[in-house]
Tab-separated table of C-alpha atoms in Angstrom:
chain	number	residue	atom	x	y	z
A	123	MET	CA	23.993	16.679	60.025
A	124	ASN	CA	25.447	15.263	56.883
A	125	ARG	CA	27.983	12.683	57.887
A	126	PHE	CA	30.619	11.595	55.620
A	127	TRP	CA	28.991	8.501	54.696
A	128	ASP	CA	25.908	10.583	53.372
A	129	LEU	CA	26.141	12.307	49.930
A	130	PRO	CA	24.191	15.522	49.642
A	131	ASP	CA	21.046	15.741	47.059
A	132	VAL	CA	22.131	19.456	45.784
A	133	GLU	CA	24.697	21.689	45.904
A	134	THR	CA	25.429	24.224	48.523
A	135	GLU	CA	23.958	27.622	48.205
A	136	ASN	CA	27.630	29.446	47.947
A	137	GLY	CA	27.909	27.832	44.795
A	138	PRO	CA	31.325	26.661	43.726
A	139	MET	CA	34.530	28.610	44.823
A	140	LYS	CA	36.386	28.464	41.203
A	141	PRO	CA	35.303	26.125	38.741
A	142	HIS	CA	37.357	23.415	37.769
A	143	LEU	CA	40.147	23.917	40.530
A	144	PRO	CA	41.937	20.669	40.853
A	145	LEU	CA	42.097	19.088	43.960
A	146	LEU	CA	43.765	15.735	45.012
A	147	VAL	CA	41.692	13.249	47.463
A	148	VAL	CA	43.935	10.337	48.992
A	149	GLU	CA	42.026	8.125	51.059
A	150	ASP	CA	42.052	4.232	51.098
A	151	ASP	CA	38.434	3.287	52.080
A	152	ASP	CA	36.457	3.377	48.795
A	153	THR	CA	33.468	4.556	50.190
A	154	ILE	CA	34.970	7.624	51.885
A	155	ARG	CA	37.166	8.264	48.873
A	156	GLU	CA	34.233	8.232	46.420
A	157	THR	CA	31.825	10.238	48.593
A	158	ILE	CA	34.641	12.868	49.297
A	159	ARG	CA	35.302	13.115	45.132
A	160	ASP	CA	31.466	13.623	44.527
A	161	VAL	CA	30.806	15.938	47.308
A	162	LEU	CA	33.769	18.116	46.251
A	163	ALA	CA	32.927	17.548	42.301
A	164	LEU	CA	29.473	18.723	43.060
A	165	GLU	CA	31.032	22.072	44.426
A	166	GLY	CA	32.626	22.581	41.090
A	167	PHE	CA	36.262	21.333	41.778
A	168	ARG	CA	38.197	18.920	39.435
A	169	VAL	CA	39.008	16.204	41.453
A	170	THR	CA	41.612	13.390	41.412
A	171	ALA	CA	41.313	10.373	44.030
A	172	CYS	CA	43.749	7.740	44.611
A	173	ASP	CA	44.236	5.063	47.671
A	174	ASN	CA	47.394	4.976	48.632
A	175	GLY	CA	50.574	7.442	49.257
A	176	ARG	CA	52.947	6.417	46.724
A	177	GLU	CA	50.493	7.363	43.527
A	178	ALA	CA	49.742	10.378	45.616
A	179	LEU	CA	53.188	11.366	45.568
A	180	ASN	CA	54.025	10.536	42.057
A	181	SER	CA	50.795	12.743	41.007
A	182	LEU	CA	51.980	15.641	43.176
A	183	SER	CA	55.430	15.044	41.817
A	184	SER	CA	54.644	14.894	38.075
A	185	CYS	CA	52.231	17.980	37.780
A	186	PRO	CA	53.276	20.094	34.660
A	187	PRO	CA	53.799	23.936	35.526
A	188	GLY	CA	50.542	25.656	35.605
A	189	GLU	CA	48.509	22.306	36.542
A	190	GLU	CA	49.593	22.068	39.745
A	191	PHE	CA	46.890	20.877	42.623
A	192	ALA	CA	45.271	23.483	44.694
A	193	LEU	CA	44.664	21.555	47.671
A	194	VAL	CA	45.299	17.981	49.037
A	195	VAL	CA	42.718	16.132	51.042
A	196	LEU	CA	44.743	13.458	52.855
A	197	ASP	CA	44.228	10.276	55.148
A	198	LEU	CA	46.999	9.349	57.400
A	199	MET	CA	46.158	5.831	57.541
A	200	LEU	CA	47.518	4.961	53.964
A	201	PRO	CA	48.964	1.430	52.967
A	202	GLY	CA	52.625	1.756	51.860
A	203	LEU	CA	53.957	5.526	52.247
A	204	GLY	CA	51.699	6.920	54.912
A	205	GLY	CA	50.003	10.193	55.064
A	206	LEU	CA	52.642	11.741	57.965
A	207	ASP	CA	55.473	10.590	55.443
A	208	LEU	CA	53.822	11.979	52.378
A	209	CYS	CA	53.447	15.339	54.348
A	210	ARG	CA	57.278	15.234	55.430
A	211	ARG	CA	58.182	14.489	51.639
A	212	LEU	CA	56.269	17.278	50.144
A	213	ARG	CA	57.449	20.002	52.583
A	214	ALA	CA	61.016	18.777	52.353
A	215	ALA	CA	60.737	18.837	48.744
A	216	GLY	CA	59.768	22.393	49.010
A	217	ASN	CA	56.098	21.749	47.599
A	218	GLN	CA	53.829	23.908	49.297
A	219	THR	CA	50.358	22.672	48.151
A	220	PRO	CA	47.737	23.383	51.173
A	221	ILE	CA	47.143	19.874	53.008
A	222	LEU	CA	44.052	19.120	54.582
A	223	VAL	CA	44.173	15.808	56.840
A	224	VAL	CA	41.054	13.950	57.744
A	225	SER	CA	41.872	11.020	60.147
A	226	ALA	CA	40.397	8.907	62.648
A	227	ARG	CA	43.307	9.713	64.927
A	228	ASP	CA	41.728	12.156	67.691
A	229	SER	CA	44.279	12.923	70.145
A	230	GLU	CA	45.883	16.073	70.909
A	231	THR	CA	49.230	14.357	69.892
A	232	ASP	CA	47.977	13.124	66.459
A	233	ARG	CA	46.424	16.708	65.839
A	234	VAL	CA	49.750	18.433	66.608
A	235	LEU	CA	52.032	15.848	64.845
A	236	GLY	CA	50.035	16.128	61.827
A	237	LEU	CA	50.521	19.899	61.774
A	238	GLU	CA	53.800	19.820	62.750
A	239	VAL	CA	54.834	17.866	59.771
A	240	GLY	CA	53.499	20.264	57.156
A	241	ALA	CA	49.716	19.838	57.151
A	242	ASP	CA	47.727	23.026	57.005
A	243	ASP	CA	44.672	21.905	58.609
A	244	TYR	CA	43.063	18.479	60.442
A	245	LEU	CA	39.858	17.279	60.450
A	246	ILE	CA	38.674	14.308	62.688
A	247	LYS	CA	36.553	11.278	61.182
A	248	PRO	CA	33.463	11.211	61.358
A	249	PHE	CA	33.033	14.708	59.838
A	250	GLY	CA	30.316	16.677	58.380
A	251	LEU	CA	30.496	17.260	54.606
A	252	SER	CA	29.528	21.078	55.188
A	253	GLU	CA	32.562	21.131	57.336
A	254	LEU	CA	34.828	19.480	54.931
A	255	VAL	CA	33.870	21.886	52.055
A	256	ALA	CA	34.029	25.094	54.457
A	257	ARG	CA	37.465	23.903	55.365
A	258	CYS	CA	38.904	23.274	51.809
A	259	ARG	CA	37.365	26.782	51.095
A	260	ALA	CA	39.258	28.354	53.898
A	261	LEU	CA	42.402	26.879	52.934
A	262	LEU	CA	41.886	27.629	49.237
A	263	ARG	CA	41.237	31.239	50.258
A	264	ARG	CA	44.362	31.670	52.419
A	265	SER	CA	46.481	29.911	49.501
A	266	ARG	CA	44.960	32.464	46.760
A	267	LEU	CA	45.764	35.340	49.422
A	268	ALA	CA	49.133	34.430	49.894
A	269	GLU	CA	50.133	34.370	46.324
A	270	VAL	CA	48.491	37.710	45.433
A	271	ALA	CA	50.549	39.240	48.405
A	272	VAL	CA	53.791	38.042	46.921
A	273	LYS	CA	52.645	39.119	43.458
A	274	VAL	CA	51.384	42.878	44.226
A	275	LEU	CA	52.848	45.389	46.590
A	276	GLN	CA	50.165	48.050	47.032
A	277	HIS	CA	50.092	51.488	49.003
A	278	GLY	CA	47.088	53.729	48.486
A	279	ASN	CA	46.849	54.443	44.815
A	280	LEU	CA	50.118	52.552	44.058
A	281	CYS	CA	50.620	48.911	42.937
A	282	LEU	CA	53.863	47.363	42.007
A	283	PHE	CA	54.027	43.956	40.321
A	284	PRO	CA	57.647	42.248	41.086
A	285	GLU	CA	57.116	39.631	38.481
A	286	GLU	CA	56.103	42.141	35.841
A	287	CYS	CA	58.543	45.073	36.996
A	288	ARG	CA	55.434	46.951	36.094
A	289	VAL	CA	53.744	49.912	38.335
A	290	THR	CA	50.638	51.624	38.098
A	291	ARG	CA	48.878	54.660	39.716
A	292	ASP	CA	45.384	54.810	39.922
A	293	GLY	CA	45.172	51.762	37.723
A	294	VAL	CA	47.373	53.409	34.942
A	295	GLU	CA	50.689	52.289	34.141
A	296	VAL	CA	53.699	54.780	35.345
A	297	ASN	CA	56.816	54.161	32.997
A	298	LEU	CA	59.993	54.122	35.451
A	299	SER	CA	63.610	53.778	34.689
A	300	PRO	CA	65.510	50.721	36.201
A	301	LYS	CA	66.769	52.702	39.008
A	302	GLU	CA	63.581	54.463	39.900
A	303	TYR	CA	61.746	50.844	39.686
A	304	ARG	CA	64.356	49.283	42.263
A	305	LEU	CA	64.111	52.162	44.632
A	306	LEU	CA	60.424	52.175	44.504
A	307	GLU	CA	60.481	48.370	45.289
A	308	LEU	CA	62.879	48.544	47.849
A	309	PHE	CA	60.688	51.203	49.850
A	310	MET	CA	57.440	49.366	49.327
A	311	GLN	CA	58.841	45.982	50.484
A	312	HIS	CA	59.673	47.860	53.641
A	313	PRO	CA	57.011	50.573	54.429
A	314	ARG	CA	57.870	53.134	56.736
A	315	ARG	CA	61.741	51.991	57.337
A	316	VAL	CA	63.920	54.990	57.150
A	317	TRP	CA	66.554	54.787	54.453
A	318	SER	CA	69.983	57.003	54.502
A	319	ARG	CA	71.512	57.984	51.291
A	320	ASP	CA	74.453	55.536	51.721
A	321	LYS	CA	72.183	52.412	52.509
A	322	LEU	CA	69.882	53.359	49.289
A	323	LEU	CA	72.980	53.515	47.162
A	324	GLU	CA	74.387	50.185	48.224
A	325	ARG	CA	70.999	48.451	47.919
A	326	VAL	CA	70.114	50.013	44.265
A	327	TRP	CA	73.282	51.126	42.977
A	328	GLY	CA	75.575	48.483	44.450
A	329	TYR	CA	78.765	48.420	46.507
A	330	ASP	CA	81.102	49.434	43.674
A	331	TYR	CA	79.343	52.686	43.136
A	332	PHE	CA	81.409	55.796	43.776
A	333	GLY	CA	79.303	58.540	41.924
A	334	ASP	CA	77.907	61.244	44.188
A	335	SER	CA	75.223	60.407	46.835
A	336	LYS	CA	72.794	63.225	45.594
A	337	THR	CA	71.745	61.192	43.015
A	338	VAL	CA	69.747	59.452	45.146
A	339	ASP	CA	67.921	62.951	45.650
A	340	VAL	CA	67.422	63.229	42.178
A	341	HIS	CA	65.921	59.819	41.540
A	342	ILE	CA	63.494	60.509	44.379
A	343	ARG	CA	62.378	64.260	43.219
A	344	TRP	CA	61.789	62.201	39.689
A	345	LEU	CA	59.887	59.397	41.342
A	346	ARG	CA	57.491	62.024	43.198
A	347	GLU	CA	57.111	63.588	40.042
A	348	LYS	CA	55.521	60.387	38.666
A	349	LEU	CA	53.961	59.032	41.593
A	350	GLU	CA	52.701	62.043	43.935
A	351	ASP	CA	49.625	64.105	43.259
A	352	ASN	CA	51.799	67.276	44.816
A	353	PRO	CA	55.720	66.517	44.792
A	354	SER	CA	56.218	69.406	46.692
A	355	ALA	CA	54.016	67.894	49.626
A	356	PRO	CA	54.822	64.375	49.149
A	357	GLU	CA	52.411	61.561	50.999
A	358	HIS	CA	54.489	58.286	49.428
A	359	LEU	CA	57.945	59.220	49.631
A	360	VAL	CA	58.657	61.374	52.662
A	361	THR	CA	62.049	63.020	53.790
A	362	VAL	CA	63.135	62.287	57.434
A	363	ARG	CA	65.319	65.427	58.063
A	364	GLY	CA	68.611	64.492	59.120
A	365	PHE	CA	68.464	60.614	58.225
A	366	GLY	CA	67.011	60.020	54.993
A	367	TYR	CA	63.943	58.536	53.095
A	368	ARG	CA	60.868	56.568	54.204
A	369	PHE	CA	57.803	55.278	51.938
A	370	GLY	CA	54.613	56.186	53.630
């Protein structure tokens, strides 16, 4: 098995996960730092490396929007600002960049502490290069899936994009009024929850709305006409008799 001091001769069979994805390696040992950088660069990543926590903190804090690091590979034993303190500061500042700790500290207490202060994974030195790459890929996959989960709400053939206030049905954009959109967004955020007319009025129309509660029924009917294959037998927006409506 390759160890961190053995640079592989060829790229992995799987190829790079995504070309030029920016990673930050923070390691004070010159040989280990350069080896990790070279291995990840061979995988297609764009790697920045530094040898201390203070420089790493500055790099992470000064990234322009859209150019943030996708992952940090972090040693714990660093001069000045240590790895644990760096994790704490990043998480306290709201920075959720995935962090893979690589450390010779191999006790259970050390591993638990590293995870509790904000690391996402913990790899003990010496480690295999294949395992290092695999763990980086796994963290990046989880991070990307989490982003997609926030940016897209999906149920069957319907997709709602919260950041764009946009809805598609079978890939075709659906034209919704603001109230229709807000109703659907609320339903899709809470699938299978039953909502009374009063609760829907409160959440979508606001506390100061004094109109007829039947307006909810009207908007539900309009949504069904736009979203359901058969509005008379809806599959998405279902009536729960005596209680209200639910989605799914």
